Tab-separated table of C-alpha atoms in Angstrom:
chain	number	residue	atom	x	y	z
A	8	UNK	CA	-13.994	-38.432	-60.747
A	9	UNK	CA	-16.910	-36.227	-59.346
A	10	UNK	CA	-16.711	-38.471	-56.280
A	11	UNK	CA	-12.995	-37.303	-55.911
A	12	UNK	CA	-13.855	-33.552	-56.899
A	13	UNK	CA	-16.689	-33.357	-54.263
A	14	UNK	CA	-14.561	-34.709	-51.518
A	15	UNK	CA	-11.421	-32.239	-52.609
A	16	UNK	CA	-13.910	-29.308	-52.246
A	17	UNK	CA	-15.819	-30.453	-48.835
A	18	UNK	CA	-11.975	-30.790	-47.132
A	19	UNK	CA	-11.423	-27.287	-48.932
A	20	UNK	CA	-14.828	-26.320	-47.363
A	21	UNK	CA	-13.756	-27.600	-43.977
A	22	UNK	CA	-10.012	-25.895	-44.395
A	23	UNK	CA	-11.260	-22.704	-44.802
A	24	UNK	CA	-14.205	-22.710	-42.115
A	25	UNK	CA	-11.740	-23.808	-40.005
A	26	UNK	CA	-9.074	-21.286	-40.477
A	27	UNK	CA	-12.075	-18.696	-40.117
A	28	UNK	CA	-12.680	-20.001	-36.737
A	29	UNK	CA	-9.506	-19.907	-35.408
A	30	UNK	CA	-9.055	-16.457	-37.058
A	31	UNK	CA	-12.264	-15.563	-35.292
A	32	UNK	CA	-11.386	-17.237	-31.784
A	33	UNK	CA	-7.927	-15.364	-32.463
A	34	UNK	CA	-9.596	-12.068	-32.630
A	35	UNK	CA	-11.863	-12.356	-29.715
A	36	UNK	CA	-9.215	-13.313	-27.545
A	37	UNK	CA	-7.293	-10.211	-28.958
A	38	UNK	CA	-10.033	-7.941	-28.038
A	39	UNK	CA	-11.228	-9.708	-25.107
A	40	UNK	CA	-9.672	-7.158	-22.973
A	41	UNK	CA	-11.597	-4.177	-24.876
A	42	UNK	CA	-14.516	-6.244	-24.342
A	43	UNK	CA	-14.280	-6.673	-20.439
A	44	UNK	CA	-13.527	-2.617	-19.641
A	45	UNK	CA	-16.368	-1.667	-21.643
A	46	UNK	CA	-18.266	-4.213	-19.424
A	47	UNK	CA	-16.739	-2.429	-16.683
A	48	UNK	CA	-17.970	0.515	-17.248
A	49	UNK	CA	-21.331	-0.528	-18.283
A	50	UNK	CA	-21.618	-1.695	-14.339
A	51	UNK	CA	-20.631	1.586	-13.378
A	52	UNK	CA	-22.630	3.520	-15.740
A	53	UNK	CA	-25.891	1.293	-14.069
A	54	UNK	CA	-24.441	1.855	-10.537
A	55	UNK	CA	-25.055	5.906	-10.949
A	56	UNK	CA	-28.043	5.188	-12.778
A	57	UNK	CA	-29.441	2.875	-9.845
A	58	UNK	CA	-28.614	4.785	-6.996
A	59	UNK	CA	-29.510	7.678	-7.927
A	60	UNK	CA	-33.020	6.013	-8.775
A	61	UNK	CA	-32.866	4.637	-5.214
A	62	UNK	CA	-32.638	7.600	-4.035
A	63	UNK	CA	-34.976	9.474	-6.106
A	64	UNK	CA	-37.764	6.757	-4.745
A	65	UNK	CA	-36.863	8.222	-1.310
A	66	UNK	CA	-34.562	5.712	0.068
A	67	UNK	CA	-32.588	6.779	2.922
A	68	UNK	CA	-28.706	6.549	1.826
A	69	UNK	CA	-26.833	5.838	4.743
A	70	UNK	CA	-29.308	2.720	5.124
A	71	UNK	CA	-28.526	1.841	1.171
A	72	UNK	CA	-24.896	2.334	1.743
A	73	UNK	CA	-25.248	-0.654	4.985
A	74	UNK	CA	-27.320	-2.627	3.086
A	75	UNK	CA	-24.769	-2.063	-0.220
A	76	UNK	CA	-22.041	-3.258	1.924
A	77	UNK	CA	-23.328	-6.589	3.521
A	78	UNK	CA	-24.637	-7.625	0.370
A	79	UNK	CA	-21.298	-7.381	-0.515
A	80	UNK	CA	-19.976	-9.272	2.096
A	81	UNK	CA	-21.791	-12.200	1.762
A	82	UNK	CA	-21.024	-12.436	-1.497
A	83	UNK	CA	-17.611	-12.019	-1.110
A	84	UNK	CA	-17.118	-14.066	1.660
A	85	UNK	CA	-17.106	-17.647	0.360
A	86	UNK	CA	-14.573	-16.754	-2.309
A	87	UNK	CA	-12.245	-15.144	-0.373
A	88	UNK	CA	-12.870	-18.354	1.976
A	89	UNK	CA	-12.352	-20.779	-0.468
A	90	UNK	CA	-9.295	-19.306	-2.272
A	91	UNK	CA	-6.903	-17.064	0.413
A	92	UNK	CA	-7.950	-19.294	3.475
A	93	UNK	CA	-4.876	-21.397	3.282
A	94	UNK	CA	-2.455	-18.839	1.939
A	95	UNK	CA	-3.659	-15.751	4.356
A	96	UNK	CA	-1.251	-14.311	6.341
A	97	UNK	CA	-1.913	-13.843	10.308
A	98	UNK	CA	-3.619	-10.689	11.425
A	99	UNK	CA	-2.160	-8.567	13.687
A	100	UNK	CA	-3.419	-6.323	16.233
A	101	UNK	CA	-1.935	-3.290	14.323
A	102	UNK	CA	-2.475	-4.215	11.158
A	103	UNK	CA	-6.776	-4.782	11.858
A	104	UNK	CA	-7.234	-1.590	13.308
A	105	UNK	CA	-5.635	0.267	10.197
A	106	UNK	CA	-7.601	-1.647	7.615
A	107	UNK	CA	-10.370	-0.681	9.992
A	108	UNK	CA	-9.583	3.161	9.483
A	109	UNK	CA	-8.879	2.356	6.037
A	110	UNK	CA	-12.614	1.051	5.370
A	111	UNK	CA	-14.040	4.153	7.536
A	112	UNK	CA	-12.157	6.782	5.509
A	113	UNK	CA	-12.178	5.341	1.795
A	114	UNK	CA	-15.329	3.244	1.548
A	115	UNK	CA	-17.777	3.987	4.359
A	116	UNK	CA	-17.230	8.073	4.550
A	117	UNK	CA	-16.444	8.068	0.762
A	118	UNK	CA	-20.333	6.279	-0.072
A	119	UNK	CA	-21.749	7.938	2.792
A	120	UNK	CA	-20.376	11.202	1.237
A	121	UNK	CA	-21.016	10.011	-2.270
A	122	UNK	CA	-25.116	9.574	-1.637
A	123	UNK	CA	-25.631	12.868	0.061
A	124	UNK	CA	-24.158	14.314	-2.906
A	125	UNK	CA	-25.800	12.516	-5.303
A	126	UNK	CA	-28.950	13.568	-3.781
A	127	UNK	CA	-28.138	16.962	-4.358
A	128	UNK	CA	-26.984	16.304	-7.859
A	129	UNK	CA	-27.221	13.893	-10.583
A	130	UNK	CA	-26.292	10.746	-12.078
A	131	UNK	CA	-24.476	12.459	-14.623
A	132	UNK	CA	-22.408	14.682	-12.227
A	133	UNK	CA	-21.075	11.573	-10.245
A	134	UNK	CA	-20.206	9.585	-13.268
A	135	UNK	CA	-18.104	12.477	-14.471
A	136	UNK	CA	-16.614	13.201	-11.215
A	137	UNK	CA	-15.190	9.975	-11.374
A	138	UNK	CA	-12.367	10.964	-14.293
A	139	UNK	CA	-10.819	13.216	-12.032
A	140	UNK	CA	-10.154	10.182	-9.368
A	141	UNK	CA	-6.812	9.301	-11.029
A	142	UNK	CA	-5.785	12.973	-11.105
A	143	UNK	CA	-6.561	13.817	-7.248
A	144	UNK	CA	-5.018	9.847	-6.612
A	145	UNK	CA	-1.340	11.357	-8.477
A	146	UNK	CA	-2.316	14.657	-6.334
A	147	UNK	CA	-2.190	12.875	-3.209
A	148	UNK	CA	0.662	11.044	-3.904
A	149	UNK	CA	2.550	14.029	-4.534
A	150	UNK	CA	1.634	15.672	-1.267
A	151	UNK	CA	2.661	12.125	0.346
A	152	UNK	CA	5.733	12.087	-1.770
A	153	UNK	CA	5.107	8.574	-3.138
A	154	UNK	CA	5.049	10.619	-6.943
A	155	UNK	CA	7.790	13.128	-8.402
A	156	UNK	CA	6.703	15.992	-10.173
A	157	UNK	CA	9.104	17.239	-12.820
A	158	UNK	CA	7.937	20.416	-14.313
A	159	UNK	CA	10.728	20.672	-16.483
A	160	UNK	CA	9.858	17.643	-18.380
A	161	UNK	CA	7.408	17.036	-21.054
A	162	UNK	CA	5.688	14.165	-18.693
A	163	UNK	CA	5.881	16.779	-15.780
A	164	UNK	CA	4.081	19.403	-17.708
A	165	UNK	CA	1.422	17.268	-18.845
A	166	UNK	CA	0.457	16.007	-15.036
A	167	UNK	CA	0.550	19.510	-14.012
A	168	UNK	CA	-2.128	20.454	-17.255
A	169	UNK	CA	-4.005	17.579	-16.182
A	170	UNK	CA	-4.639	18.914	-12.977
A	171	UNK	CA	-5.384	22.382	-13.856
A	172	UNK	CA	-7.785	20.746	-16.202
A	173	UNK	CA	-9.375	18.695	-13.893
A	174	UNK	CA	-10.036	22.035	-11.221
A	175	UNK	CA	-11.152	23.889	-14.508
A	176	UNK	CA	-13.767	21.130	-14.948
A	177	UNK	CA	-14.886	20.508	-11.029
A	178	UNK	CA	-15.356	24.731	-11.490
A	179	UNK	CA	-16.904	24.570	-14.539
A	180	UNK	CA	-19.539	21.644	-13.266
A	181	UNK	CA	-20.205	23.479	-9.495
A	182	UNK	CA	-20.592	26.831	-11.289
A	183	UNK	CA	-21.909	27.186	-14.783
A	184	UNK	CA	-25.101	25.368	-16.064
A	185	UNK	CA	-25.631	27.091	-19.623
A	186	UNK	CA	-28.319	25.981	-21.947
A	187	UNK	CA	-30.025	22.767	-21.806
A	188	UNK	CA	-29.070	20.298	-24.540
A	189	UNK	CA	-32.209	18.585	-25.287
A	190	UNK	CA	-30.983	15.644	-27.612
A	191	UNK	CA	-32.729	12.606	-25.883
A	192	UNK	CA	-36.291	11.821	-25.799
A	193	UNK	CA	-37.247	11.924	-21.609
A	194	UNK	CA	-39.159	8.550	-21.337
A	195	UNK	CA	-38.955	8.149	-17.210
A	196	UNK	CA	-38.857	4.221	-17.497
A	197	UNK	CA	-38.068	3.843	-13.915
A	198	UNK	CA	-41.815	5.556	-13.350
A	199	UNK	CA	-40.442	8.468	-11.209
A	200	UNK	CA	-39.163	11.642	-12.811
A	201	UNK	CA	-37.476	14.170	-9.776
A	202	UNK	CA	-35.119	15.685	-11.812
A	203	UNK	CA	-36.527	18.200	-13.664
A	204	UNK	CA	-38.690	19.409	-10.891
A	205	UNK	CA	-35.085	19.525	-8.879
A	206	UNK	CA	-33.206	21.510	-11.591
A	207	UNK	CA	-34.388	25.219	-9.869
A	208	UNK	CA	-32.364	23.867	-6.830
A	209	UNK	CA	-29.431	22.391	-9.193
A	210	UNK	CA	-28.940	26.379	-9.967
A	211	UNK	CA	-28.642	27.176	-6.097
A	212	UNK	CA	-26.537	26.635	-3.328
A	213	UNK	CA	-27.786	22.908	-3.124
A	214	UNK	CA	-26.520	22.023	-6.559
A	215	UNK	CA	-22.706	23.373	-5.971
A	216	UNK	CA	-22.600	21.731	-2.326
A	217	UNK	CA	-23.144	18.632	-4.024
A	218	UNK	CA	-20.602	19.292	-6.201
A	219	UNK	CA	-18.013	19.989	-3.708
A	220	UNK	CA	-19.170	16.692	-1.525
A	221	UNK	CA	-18.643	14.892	-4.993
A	222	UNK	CA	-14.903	15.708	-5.144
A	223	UNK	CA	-14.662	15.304	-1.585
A	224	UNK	CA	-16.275	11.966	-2.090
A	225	UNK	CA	-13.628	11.216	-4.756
A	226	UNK	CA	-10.728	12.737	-2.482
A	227	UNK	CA	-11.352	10.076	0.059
A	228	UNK	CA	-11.664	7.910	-2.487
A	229	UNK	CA	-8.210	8.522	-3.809
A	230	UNK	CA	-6.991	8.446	-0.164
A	231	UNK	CA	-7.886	4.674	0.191
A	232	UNK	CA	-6.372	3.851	-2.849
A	233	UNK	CA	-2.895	5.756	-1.954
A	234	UNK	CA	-2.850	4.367	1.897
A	235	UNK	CA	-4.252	0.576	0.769
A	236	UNK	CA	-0.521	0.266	-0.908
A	237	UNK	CA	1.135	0.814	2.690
A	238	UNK	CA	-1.447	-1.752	4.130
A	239	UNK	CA	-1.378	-4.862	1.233
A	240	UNK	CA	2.499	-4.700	2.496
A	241	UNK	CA	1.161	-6.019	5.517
A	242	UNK	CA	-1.457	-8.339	4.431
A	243	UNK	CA	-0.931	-9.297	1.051
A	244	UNK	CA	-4.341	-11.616	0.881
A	245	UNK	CA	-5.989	-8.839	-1.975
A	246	UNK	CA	-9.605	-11.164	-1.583
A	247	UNK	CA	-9.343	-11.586	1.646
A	248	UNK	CA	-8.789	-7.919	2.351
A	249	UNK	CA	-11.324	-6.082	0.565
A	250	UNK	CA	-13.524	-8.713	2.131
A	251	UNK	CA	-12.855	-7.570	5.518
A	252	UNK	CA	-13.325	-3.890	4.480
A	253	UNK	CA	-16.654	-4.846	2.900
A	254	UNK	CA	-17.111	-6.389	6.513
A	255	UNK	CA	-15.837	-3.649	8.686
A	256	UNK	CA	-17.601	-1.170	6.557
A	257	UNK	CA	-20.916	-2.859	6.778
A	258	UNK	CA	-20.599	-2.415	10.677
A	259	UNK	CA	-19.978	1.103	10.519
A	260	UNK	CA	-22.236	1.697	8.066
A	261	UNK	CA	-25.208	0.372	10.562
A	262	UNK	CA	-23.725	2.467	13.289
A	263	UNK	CA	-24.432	6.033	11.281
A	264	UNK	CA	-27.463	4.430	9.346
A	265	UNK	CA	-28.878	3.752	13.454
A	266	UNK	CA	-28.028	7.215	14.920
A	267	UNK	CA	-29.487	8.822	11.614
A	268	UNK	CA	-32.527	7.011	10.906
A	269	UNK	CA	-34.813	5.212	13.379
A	270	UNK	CA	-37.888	4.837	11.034
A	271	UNK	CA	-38.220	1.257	10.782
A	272	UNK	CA	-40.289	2.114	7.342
A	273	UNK	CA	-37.151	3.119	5.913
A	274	UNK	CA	-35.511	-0.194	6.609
A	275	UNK	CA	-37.622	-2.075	4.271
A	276	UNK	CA	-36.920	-3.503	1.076
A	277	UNK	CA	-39.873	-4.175	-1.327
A	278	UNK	CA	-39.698	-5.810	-4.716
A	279	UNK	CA	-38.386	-2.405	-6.095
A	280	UNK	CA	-35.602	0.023	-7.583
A	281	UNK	CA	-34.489	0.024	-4.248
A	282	UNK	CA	-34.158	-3.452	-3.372
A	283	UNK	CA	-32.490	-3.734	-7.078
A	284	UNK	CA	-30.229	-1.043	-6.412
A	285	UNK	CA	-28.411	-2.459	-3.288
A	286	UNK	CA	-28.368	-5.793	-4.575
A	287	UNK	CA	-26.667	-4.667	-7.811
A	288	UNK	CA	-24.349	-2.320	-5.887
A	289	UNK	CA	-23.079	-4.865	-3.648
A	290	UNK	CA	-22.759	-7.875	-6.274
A	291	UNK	CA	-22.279	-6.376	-9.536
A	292	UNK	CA	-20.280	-3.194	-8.616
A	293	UNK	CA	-18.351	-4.585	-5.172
A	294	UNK	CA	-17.802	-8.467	-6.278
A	295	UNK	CA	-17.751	-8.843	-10.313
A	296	UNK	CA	-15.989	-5.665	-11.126
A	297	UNK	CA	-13.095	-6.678	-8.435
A	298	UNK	CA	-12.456	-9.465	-10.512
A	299	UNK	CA	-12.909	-8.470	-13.773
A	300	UNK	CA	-10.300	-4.556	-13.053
A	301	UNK	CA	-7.995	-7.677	-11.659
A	302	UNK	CA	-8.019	-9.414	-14.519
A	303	UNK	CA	-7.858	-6.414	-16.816
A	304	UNK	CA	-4.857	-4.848	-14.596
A	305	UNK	CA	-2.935	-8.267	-15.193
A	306	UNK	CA	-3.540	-8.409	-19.228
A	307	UNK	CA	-2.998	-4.496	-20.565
A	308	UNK	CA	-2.077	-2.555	-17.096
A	309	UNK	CA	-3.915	0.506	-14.854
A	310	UNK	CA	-2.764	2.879	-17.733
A	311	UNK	CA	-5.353	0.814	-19.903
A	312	UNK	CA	-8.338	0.344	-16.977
A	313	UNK	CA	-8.071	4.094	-16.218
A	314	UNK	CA	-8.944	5.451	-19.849
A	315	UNK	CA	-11.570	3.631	-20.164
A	316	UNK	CA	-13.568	5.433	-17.600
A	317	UNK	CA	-14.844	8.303	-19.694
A	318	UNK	CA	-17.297	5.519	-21.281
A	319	UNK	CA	-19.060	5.633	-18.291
A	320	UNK	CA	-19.947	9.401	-18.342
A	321	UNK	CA	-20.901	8.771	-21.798
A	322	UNK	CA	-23.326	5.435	-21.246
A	323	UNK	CA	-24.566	7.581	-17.986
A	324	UNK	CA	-25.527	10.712	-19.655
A	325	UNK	CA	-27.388	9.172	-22.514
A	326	UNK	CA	-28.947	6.214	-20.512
A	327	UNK	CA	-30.284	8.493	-17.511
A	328	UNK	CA	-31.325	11.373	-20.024
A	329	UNK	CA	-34.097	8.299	-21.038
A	330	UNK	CA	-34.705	6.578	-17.902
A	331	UNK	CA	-34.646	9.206	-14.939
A	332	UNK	CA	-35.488	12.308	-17.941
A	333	UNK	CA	-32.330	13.609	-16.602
A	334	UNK	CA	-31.828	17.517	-18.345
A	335	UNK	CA	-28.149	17.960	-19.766
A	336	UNK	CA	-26.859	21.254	-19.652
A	337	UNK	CA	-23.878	22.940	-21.820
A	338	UNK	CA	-21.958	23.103	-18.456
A	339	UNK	CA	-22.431	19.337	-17.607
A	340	UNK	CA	-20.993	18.658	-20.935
A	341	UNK	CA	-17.964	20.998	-20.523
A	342	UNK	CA	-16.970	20.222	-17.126
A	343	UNK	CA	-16.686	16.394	-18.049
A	344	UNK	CA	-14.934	16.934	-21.249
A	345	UNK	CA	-12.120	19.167	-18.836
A	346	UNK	CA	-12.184	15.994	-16.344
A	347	UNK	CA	-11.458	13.385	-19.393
A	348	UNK	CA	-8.811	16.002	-20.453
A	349	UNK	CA	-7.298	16.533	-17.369
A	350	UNK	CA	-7.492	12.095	-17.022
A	351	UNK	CA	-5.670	11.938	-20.319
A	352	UNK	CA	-2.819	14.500	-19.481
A	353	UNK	CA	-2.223	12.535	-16.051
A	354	UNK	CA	-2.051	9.284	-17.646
A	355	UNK	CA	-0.243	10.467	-20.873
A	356	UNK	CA	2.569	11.835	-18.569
A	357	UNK	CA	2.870	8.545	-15.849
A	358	UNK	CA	2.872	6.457	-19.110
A	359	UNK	CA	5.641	8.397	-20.209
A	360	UNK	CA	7.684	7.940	-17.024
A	361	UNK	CA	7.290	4.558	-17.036
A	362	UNK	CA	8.690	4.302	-20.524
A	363	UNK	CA	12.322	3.225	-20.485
A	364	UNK	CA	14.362	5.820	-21.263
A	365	UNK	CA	16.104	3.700	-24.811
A	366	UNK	CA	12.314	3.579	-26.021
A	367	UNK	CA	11.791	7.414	-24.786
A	368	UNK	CA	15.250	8.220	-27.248
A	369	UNK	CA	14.361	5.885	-29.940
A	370	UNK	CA	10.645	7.461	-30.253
A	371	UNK	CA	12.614	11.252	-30.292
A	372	UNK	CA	15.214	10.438	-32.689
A	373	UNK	CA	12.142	8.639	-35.061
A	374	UNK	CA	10.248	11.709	-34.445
């Protein structure tokens, strides 16, 4: 009998472990998605983080942005080998040359634009920069008439907010430093501290150029993400096409890094922040997060991918306030808060749109 009573309980043991286990892997693979864009961002967050550090250690950036991009090449290249070799369309003459304008205006001016600006300005500033990339992406689109705005509509108004809210913010950030919130600790882990020396400059002319390169940074950022729908029309090998823009914008990328720098000292890579920096950039950033946005895209959607990005800003002010003593003013905050507004307004109001119009009545009439 307490033979029989033991074994009833260990196969009740064993039930119930069990069914916590596949309640568990349930849950996981439920929030698995969650999981990955908060990944996602944690790469960016170290991207701004990295390069600016890079840069801060005196690294030239036209040379980081080359050696960014062949890193990325070469990592890229035996995966887009192995999996789109077969199934690659053929290139044409047409087609290469605007994939090659396509990598020169929305990767290789874009970076090259992105470092001088970060130079002038912070980690922070470029992280929050980056919400406003969906609203000057819908901007562009509307000047190319690919979008519709409808001002009379409750999804028209809220695009229109959004960008208001996102020039409010860009102002706001170029134009208006305030007090200094001093909530972090300033360790300098990364053993060189520029940024508070730089922060007279932040308040001059310096500070708002970079601000203004930034956006413009961002603008022809948005520009190769509007034109690369014309060209994947053409060549619909994804891999195999951001491969040869890695490629094509490596090449460039030495041409300016050439004309602009011929100090061979500035070529070399030590066992340093800098040699971290462009390896992380053009693995971590280029290759993993490619895959990983892919995969996130397929599963929940852009909508999804793109409001995630204001963790970044977040993980980017906090982690560079400690490493690179980074000061965080009242206008910092401010501006970024407008940019995640403005992000939220734009995507609230495409969401809508997309929303077919028997669940856009039922949600009225319920409401």
């Amino acid at each position: 009998m307490y033979k029989h009573l033991c074994h009833l309980h260990f196969h009740h043991f064993h039930f119930t472990r069990t069914l916590k286990n596949h309640k568990l892997i349930k849950a996981m693979k439920e929030n698995k998605p969650y999981l990955v864009v908060i990944l996602v961002q944690a790469i960016y967050a170290a991207m701004f983080l990295l390069s600016k550090a890079a840069f801060d250690h005196g690294m030239n950036n036209f040379i980081f942005i080359f050696y960014r991009q062949a890193v990325a090449t070469i990592f890229l290249i035996p995966f887009a080998f192995f999996f789109e070799r077969k199934t690659a369309p053929p290139l044409s003459f047409v087609t290469f040359w605007k994939i090659f304008f396509l990598s020169l205006l929305g990767i290789t001016a874009s970076l090259d634009i992105y470092g001088i600006a970060l130079i002038y300005t912070s980690a922070t500033l470029a992280a929050a920069t980056t919400n406003c990339l969906p609203v000057i992406t819908f901007f562009l689109a509307l000047l190319l008439r690919i979008e519709v705005l409808k001002v009379k509509s409750a999804p028209g108004v809220a695009k229109l907010v959004g960008v208001m809210a996102c020039l409010a913010g860009a102002g706001t950030l170029a134009f208006y430093k305030g007090p200094r919130l001093e909530l972090l600790s300033h360790y300098h882990l990364l053993g060189y501290h520029k940024s508070q020396q730089h922060l007279g400059r932040h308040a001059s002319a310096s500070w708002i150029k970079g601000c203004f390169l930034m956006l413009l940074s961002n603008t022809f950022w948005g520009m190769w993400l509007v034109l690369q729908t014309f060209v994947i029309k053409g060549y619909p090998s994804k891999l195999l096409l951001t491969t040869l823009q890695c490629f094509l914008s490596s090449i460039q990328s030495l041409g300016i890094a050439l004309a602009v720098e011929r100090d061979i000292e500035q070529w070399k890579l030590g066992w340093n922040v800098r040699l971290l920096a462009v390896v992380y950039c053009g693995i971590m950033v280029t290759g993993v997060t490619y895959y990983l946005q892919t995969w996130v895209i397929e599963k929940k959607g852009p909508v999804f991918l793109a409001m995630s990005t204001p963790l970044a800003l977040v993980m980017t002010i906090f982690s560079t306030a400690i490493l690179l003593g980074e000061i965080i003013t009242l206008g910092s905050l401010l501006g970024g808060i407008s940019l995640v507004i403005g992000l939220y307004c734009v995507l609230w109001g495409k969401s809508r749109e997309q929303m077919p119009k028997a669940s856009l009545d039922l949600e009225e009439a319920s409401g």
